[in-house]
XYZ file of N, CA, C and O in Angstrom:
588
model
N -29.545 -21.895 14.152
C -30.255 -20.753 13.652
C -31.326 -21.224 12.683
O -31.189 -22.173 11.911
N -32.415 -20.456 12.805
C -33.644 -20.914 11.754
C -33.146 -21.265 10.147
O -32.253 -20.498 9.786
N -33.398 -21.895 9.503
C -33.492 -21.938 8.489
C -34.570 -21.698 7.115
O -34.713 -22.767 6.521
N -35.187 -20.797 6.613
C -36.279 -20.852 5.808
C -35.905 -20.576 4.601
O -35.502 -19.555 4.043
N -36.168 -22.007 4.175
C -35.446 -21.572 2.289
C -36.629 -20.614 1.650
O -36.342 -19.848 0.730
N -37.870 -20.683 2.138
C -38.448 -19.904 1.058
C -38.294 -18.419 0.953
O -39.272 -17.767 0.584
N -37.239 -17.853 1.222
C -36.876 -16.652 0.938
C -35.575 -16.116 1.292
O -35.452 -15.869 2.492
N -34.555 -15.869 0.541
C -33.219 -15.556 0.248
C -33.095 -14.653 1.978
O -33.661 -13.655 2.423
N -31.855 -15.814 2.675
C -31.111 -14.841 3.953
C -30.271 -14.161 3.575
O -29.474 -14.575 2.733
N -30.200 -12.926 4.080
C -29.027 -12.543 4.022
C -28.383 -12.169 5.726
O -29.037 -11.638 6.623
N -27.015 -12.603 5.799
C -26.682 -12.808 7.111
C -25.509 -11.534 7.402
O -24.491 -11.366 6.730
N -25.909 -10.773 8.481
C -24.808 -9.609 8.657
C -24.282 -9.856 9.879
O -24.832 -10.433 10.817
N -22.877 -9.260 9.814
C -22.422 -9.725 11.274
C -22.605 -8.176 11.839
O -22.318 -7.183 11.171
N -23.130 -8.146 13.181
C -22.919 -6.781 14.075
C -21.779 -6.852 15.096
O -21.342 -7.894 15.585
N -21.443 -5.868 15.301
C -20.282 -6.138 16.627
C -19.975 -4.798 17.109
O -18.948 -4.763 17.786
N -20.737 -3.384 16.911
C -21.058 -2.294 17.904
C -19.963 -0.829 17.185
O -19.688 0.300 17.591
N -19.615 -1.625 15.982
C -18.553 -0.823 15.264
C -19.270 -0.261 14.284
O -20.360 -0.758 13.999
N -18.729 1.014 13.508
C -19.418 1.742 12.459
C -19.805 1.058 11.351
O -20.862 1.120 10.723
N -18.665 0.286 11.150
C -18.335 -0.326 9.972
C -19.715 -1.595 9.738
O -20.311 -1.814 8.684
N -19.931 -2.263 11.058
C -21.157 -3.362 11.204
C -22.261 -2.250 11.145
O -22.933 -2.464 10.135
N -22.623 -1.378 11.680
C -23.632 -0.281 11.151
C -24.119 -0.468 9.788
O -25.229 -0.760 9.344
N -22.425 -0.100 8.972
C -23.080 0.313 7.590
C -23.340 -1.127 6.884
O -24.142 -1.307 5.968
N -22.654 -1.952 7.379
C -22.925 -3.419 6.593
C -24.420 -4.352 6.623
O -24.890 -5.233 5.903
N -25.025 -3.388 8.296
C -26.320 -3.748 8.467
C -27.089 -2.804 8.023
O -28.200 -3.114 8.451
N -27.223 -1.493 7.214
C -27.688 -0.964 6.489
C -27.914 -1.355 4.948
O -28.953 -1.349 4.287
N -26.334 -1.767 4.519
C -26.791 -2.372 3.187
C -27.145 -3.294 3.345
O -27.501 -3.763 2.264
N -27.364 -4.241 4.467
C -28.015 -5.812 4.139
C -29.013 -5.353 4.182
O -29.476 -5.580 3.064
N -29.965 -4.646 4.919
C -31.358 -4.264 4.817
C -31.537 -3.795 3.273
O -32.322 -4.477 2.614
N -30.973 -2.831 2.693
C -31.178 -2.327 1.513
C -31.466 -3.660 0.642
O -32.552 -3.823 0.085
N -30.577 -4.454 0.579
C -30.157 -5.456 -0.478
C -31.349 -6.731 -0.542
O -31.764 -7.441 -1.457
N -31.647 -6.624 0.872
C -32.822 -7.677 1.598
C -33.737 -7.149 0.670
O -34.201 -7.929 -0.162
N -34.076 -5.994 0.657
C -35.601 -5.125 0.091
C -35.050 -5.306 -1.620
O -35.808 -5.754 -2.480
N -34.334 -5.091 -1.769
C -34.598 -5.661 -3.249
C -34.492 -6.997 -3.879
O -34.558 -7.100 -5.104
N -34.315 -8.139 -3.026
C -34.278 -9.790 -3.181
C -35.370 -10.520 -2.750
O -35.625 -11.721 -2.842
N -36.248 -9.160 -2.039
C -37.425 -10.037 -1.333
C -36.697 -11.042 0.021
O -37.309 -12.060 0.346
N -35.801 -10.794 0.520
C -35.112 -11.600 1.436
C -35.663 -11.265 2.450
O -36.730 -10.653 2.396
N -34.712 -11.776 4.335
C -34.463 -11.284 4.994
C -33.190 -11.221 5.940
O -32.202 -11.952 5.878
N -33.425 -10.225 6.793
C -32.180 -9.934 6.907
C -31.671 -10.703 8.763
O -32.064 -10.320 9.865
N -30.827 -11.698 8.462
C -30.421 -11.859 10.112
C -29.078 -11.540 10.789
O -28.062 -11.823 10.156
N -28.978 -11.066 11.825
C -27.781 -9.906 12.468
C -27.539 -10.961 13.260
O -28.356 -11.660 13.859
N -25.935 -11.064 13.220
C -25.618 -12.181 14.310
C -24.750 -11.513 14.861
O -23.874 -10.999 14.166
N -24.762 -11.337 16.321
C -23.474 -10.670 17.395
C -23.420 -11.900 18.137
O -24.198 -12.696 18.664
N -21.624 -11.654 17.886
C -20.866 -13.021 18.970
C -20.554 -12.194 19.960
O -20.276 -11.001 19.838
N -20.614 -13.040 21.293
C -19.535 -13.016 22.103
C -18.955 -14.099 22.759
O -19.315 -15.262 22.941
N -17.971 -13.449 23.071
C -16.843 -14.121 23.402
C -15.958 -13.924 24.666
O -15.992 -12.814 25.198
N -15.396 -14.616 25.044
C -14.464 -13.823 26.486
C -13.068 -14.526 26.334
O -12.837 -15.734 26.395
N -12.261 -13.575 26.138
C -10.832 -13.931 25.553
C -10.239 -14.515 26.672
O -10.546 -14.193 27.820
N -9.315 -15.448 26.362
C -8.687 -16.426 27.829
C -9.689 -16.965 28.008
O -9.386 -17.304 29.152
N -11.421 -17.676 27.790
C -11.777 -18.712 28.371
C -11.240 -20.040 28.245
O -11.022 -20.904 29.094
N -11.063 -20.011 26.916
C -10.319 -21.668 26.447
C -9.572 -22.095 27.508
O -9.054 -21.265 28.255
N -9.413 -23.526 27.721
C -8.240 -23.544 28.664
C -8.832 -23.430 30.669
O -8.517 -24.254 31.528
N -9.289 -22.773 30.784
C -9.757 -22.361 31.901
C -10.646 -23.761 32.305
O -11.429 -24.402 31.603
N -10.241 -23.966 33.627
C -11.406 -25.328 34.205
C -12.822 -24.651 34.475
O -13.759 -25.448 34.495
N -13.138 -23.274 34.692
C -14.371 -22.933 35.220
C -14.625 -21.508 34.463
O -13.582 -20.900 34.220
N -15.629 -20.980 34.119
C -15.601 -19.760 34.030
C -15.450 -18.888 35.355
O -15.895 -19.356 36.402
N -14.912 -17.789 35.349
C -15.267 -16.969 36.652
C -16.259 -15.522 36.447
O -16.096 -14.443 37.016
N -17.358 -15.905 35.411
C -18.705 -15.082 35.017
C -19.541 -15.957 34.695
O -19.451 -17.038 34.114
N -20.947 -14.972 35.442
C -21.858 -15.389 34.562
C -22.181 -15.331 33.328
O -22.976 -14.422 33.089
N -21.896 -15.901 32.523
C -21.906 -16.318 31.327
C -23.224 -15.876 30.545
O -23.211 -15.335 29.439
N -24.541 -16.235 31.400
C -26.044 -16.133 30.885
C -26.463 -14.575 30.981
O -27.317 -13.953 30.350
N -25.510 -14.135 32.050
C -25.275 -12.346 32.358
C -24.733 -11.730 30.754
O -25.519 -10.972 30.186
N -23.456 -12.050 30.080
C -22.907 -11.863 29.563
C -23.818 -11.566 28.076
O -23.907 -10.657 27.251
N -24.401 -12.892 28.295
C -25.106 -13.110 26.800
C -26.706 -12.483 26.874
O -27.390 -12.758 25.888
N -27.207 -11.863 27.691
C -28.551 -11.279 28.095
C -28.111 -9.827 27.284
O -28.545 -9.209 26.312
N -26.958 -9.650 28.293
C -26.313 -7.844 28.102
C -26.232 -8.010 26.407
O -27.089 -7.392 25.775
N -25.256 -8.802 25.656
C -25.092 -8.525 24.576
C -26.536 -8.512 23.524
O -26.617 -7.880 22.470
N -27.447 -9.249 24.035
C -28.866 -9.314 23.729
C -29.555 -8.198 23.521
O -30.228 -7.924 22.527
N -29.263 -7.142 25.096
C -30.149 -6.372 24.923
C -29.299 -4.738 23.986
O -29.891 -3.819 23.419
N -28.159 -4.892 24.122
C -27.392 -3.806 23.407
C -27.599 -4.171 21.818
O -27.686 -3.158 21.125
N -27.683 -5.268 21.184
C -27.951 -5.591 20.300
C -29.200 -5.066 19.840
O -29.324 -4.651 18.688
N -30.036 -5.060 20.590
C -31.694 -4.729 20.158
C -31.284 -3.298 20.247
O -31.697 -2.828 19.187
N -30.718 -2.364 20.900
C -31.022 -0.762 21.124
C -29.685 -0.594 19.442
O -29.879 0.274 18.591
N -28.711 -1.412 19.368
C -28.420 -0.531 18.556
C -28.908 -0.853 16.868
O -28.966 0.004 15.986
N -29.097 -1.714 16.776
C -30.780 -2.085 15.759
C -31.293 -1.290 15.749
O -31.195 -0.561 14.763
N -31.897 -1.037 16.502
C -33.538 0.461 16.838
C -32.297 1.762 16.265
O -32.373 2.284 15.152
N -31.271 2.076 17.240
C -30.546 3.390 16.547
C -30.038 3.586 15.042
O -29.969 4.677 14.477
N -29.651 2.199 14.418
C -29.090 2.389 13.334
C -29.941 2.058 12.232
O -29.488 2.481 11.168
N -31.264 1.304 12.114
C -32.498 1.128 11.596
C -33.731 2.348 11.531
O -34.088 2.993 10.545
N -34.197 2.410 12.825
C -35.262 2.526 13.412
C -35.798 1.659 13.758
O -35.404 0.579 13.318
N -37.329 1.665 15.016
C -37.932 0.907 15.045
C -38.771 -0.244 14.289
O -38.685 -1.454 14.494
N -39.541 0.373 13.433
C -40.233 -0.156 12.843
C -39.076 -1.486 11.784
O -38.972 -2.703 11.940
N -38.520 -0.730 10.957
C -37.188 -1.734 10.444
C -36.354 -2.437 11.203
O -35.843 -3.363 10.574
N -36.042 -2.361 12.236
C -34.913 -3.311 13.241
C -35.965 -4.439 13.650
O -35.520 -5.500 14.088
N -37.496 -4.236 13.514
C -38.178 -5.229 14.270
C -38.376 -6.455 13.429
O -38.794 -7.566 13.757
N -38.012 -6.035 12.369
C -38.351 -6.683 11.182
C -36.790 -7.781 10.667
O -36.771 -8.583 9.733
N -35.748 -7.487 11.530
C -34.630 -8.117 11.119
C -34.470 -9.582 12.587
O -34.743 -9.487 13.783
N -33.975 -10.687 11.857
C -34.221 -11.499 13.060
C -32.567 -11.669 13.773
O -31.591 -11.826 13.039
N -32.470 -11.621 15.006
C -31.400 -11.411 15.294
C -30.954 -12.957 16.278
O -31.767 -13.700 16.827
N -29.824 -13.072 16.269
C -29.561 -14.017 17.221
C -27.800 -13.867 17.818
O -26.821 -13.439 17.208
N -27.912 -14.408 19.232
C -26.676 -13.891 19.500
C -25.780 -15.068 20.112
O -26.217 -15.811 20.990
N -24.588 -15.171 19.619
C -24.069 -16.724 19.975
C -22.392 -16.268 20.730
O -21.505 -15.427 20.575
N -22.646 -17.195 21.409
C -21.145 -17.382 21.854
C -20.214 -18.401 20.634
O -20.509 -19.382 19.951
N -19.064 -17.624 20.796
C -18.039 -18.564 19.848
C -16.943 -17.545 19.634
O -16.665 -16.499 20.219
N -16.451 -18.132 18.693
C -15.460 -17.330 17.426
C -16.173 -16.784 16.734
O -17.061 -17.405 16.150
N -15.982 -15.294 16.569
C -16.680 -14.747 15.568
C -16.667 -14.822 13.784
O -17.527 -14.371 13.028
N -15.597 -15.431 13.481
C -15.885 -16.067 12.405
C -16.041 -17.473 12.122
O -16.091 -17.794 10.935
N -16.110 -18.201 12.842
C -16.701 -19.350 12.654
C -18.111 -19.507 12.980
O -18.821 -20.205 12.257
N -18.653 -18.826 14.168
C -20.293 -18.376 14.095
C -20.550 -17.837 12.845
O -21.406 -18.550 12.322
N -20.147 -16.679 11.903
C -20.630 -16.056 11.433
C -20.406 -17.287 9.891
O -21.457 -17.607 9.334
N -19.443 -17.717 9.478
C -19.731 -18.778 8.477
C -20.557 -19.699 8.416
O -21.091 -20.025 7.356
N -20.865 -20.438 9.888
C -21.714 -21.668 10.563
C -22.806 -20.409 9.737
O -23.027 -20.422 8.526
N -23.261 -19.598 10.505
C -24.757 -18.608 10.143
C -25.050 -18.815 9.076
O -26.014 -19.556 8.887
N -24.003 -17.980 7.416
C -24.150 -18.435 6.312
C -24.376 -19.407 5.328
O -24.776 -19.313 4.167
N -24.048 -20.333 6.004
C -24.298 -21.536 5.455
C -25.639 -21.384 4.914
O -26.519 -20.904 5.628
N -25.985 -21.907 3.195
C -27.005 -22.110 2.429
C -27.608 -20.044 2.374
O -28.800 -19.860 2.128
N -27.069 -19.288 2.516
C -27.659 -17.681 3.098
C -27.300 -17.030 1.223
O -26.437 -17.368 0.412
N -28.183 -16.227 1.165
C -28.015 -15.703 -0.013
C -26.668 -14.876 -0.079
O -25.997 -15.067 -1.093
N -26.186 -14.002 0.839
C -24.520 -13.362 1.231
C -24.613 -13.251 2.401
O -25.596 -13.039 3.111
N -23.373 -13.422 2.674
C -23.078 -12.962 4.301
C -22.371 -11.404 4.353
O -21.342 -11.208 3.707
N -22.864 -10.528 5.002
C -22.658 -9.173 5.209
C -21.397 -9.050 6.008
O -21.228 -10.000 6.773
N -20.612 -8.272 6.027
C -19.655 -7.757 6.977
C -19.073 -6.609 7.117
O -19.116 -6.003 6.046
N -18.594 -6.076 7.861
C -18.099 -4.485 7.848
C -16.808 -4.602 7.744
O -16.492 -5.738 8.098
N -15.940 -4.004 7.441
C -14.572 -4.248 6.648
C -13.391 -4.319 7.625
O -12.255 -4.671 7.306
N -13.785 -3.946 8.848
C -12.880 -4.067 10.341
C -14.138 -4.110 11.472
O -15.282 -3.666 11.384
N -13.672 -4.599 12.223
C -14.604 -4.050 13.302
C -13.811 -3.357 14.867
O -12.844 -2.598 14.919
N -14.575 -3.903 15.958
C -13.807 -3.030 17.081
C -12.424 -3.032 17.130
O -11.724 -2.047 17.364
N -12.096 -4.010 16.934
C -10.541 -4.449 17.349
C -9.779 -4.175 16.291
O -10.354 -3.960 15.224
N -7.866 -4.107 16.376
C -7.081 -4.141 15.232
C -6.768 -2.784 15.179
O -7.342 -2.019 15.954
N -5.853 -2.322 14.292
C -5.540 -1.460 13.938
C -6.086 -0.435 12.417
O -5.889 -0.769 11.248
N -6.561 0.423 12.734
C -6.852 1.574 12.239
C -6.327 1.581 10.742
O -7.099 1.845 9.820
N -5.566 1.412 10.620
C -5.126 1.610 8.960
C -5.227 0.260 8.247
O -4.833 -0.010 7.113
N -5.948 -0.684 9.307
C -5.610 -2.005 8.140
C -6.905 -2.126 6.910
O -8.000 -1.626 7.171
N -6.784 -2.487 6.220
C -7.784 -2.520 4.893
C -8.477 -3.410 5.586
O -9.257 -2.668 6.183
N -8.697 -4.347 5.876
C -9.490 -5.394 6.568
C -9.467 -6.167 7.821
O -8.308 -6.575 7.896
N -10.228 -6.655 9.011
C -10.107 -6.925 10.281
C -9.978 -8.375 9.965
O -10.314 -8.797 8.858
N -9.399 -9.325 11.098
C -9.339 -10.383 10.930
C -10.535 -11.425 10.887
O -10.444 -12.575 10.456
N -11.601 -10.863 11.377
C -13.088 -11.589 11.229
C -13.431 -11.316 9.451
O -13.903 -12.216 8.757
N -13.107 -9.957 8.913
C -13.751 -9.708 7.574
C -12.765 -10.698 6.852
O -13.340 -11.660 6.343
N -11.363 -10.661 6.697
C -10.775 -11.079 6.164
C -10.841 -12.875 5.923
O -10.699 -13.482 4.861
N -11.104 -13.427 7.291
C -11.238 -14.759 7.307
C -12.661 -15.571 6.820
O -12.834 -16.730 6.444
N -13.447 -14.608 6.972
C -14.880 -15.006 6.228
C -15.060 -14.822 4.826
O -15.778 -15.625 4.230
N -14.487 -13.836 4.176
C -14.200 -13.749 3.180
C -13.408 -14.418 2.584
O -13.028 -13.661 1.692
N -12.647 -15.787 2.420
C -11.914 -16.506 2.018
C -12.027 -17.836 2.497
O -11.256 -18.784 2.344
N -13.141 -17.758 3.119
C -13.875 -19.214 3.803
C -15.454 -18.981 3.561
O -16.187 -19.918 3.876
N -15.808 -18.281 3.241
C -17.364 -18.714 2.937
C -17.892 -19.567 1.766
O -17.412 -19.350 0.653
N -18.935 -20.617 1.929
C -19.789 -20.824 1.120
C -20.434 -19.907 -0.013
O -20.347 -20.160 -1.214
N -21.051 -18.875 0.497
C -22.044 -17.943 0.006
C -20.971 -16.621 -0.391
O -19.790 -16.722 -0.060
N -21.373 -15.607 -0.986
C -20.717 -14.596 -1.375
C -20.895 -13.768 -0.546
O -21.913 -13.660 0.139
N -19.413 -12.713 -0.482
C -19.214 -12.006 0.644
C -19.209 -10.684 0.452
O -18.483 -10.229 -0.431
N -19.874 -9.976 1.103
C -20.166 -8.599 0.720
C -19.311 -8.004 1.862
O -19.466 -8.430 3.006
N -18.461 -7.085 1.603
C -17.339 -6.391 2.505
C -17.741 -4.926 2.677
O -17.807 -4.500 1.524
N -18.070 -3.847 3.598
C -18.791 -3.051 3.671
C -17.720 -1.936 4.029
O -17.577 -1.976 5.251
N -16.872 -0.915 3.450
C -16.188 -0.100 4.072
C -16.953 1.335 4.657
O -17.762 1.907 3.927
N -16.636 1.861 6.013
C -17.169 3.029 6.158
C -16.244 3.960 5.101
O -15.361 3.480 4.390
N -16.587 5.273 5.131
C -15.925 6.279 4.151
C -15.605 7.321 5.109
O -16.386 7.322 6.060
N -14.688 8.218 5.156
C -14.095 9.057 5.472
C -15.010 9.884 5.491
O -15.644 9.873 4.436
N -15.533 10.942 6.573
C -15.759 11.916 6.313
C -15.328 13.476 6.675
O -15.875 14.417 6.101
């Protein structure tokens, strides 16, 4: 991922959940008052590849799709003009080990406090929880609120 020290990253993880919504809302906010910018990293992943001698997908299919859902929900939860302005990149891996690798030298790394997966009542998802107790950089934990 790019690196440009001359101006404070701040790194958010997306992953199509409310919670990455609001965490990529306050990184934008937080960006605009640090003079930063803001980069959105969506993993994917395909559970059971490990292990496997071959994939049985296209893989470059996989990572196009998550590409382009990434850009529309940017535009929905931004707008245009602001989502164009955030640099995004999308990696295969573990989602918290991409998303720490990302942070590295980053002014905070963003996260939403659960994401798709897990259960509903837990205070924290296992991606928020594990980045938060392994990062370099300081971790900003983003809860949605009840409404």
């Amino acid at each position: 991922m790019d690196r440009d020290v001359s101006e404070p990253r701040i790194v958010v993880g997306v992953d199509g959940s409310q919670s990455s919504y609001a965490a990529l809302r306050w990184a934008v906010g937080y960006a605009g008052l640090v003079g930063g910018v803001v980069e959105a990293v969506a993993v994917w992943e395909l559970p059971g590849l490990y292990g496997w001698s071959a994939p049985a997908v296209d893989m470059d299919v996989d990572e196009d799709e998550t590409r382009q859902k990434m850009r529309r929900e940017l535009t929905d939860v931004l707008g245009a003009d602001v989502a164009d302005s955030v640099r995004t990149h999308v990696v295969h891996g573990n989602p918290a080990d991409v998303l720490l690798r990302a942070a590295e030298g980053a002014e905070a790394l963003v996260v939403g406090s659960r994401g798709r997966g897990g259960f509903a009542r837990a205070l924290l998802g296992s991606v928020s929880q594990h980045v938060s107790q392994h990062a370099t950089c300081p971790v900003v934990l983003v809860r949605v609120g009840k409404k």
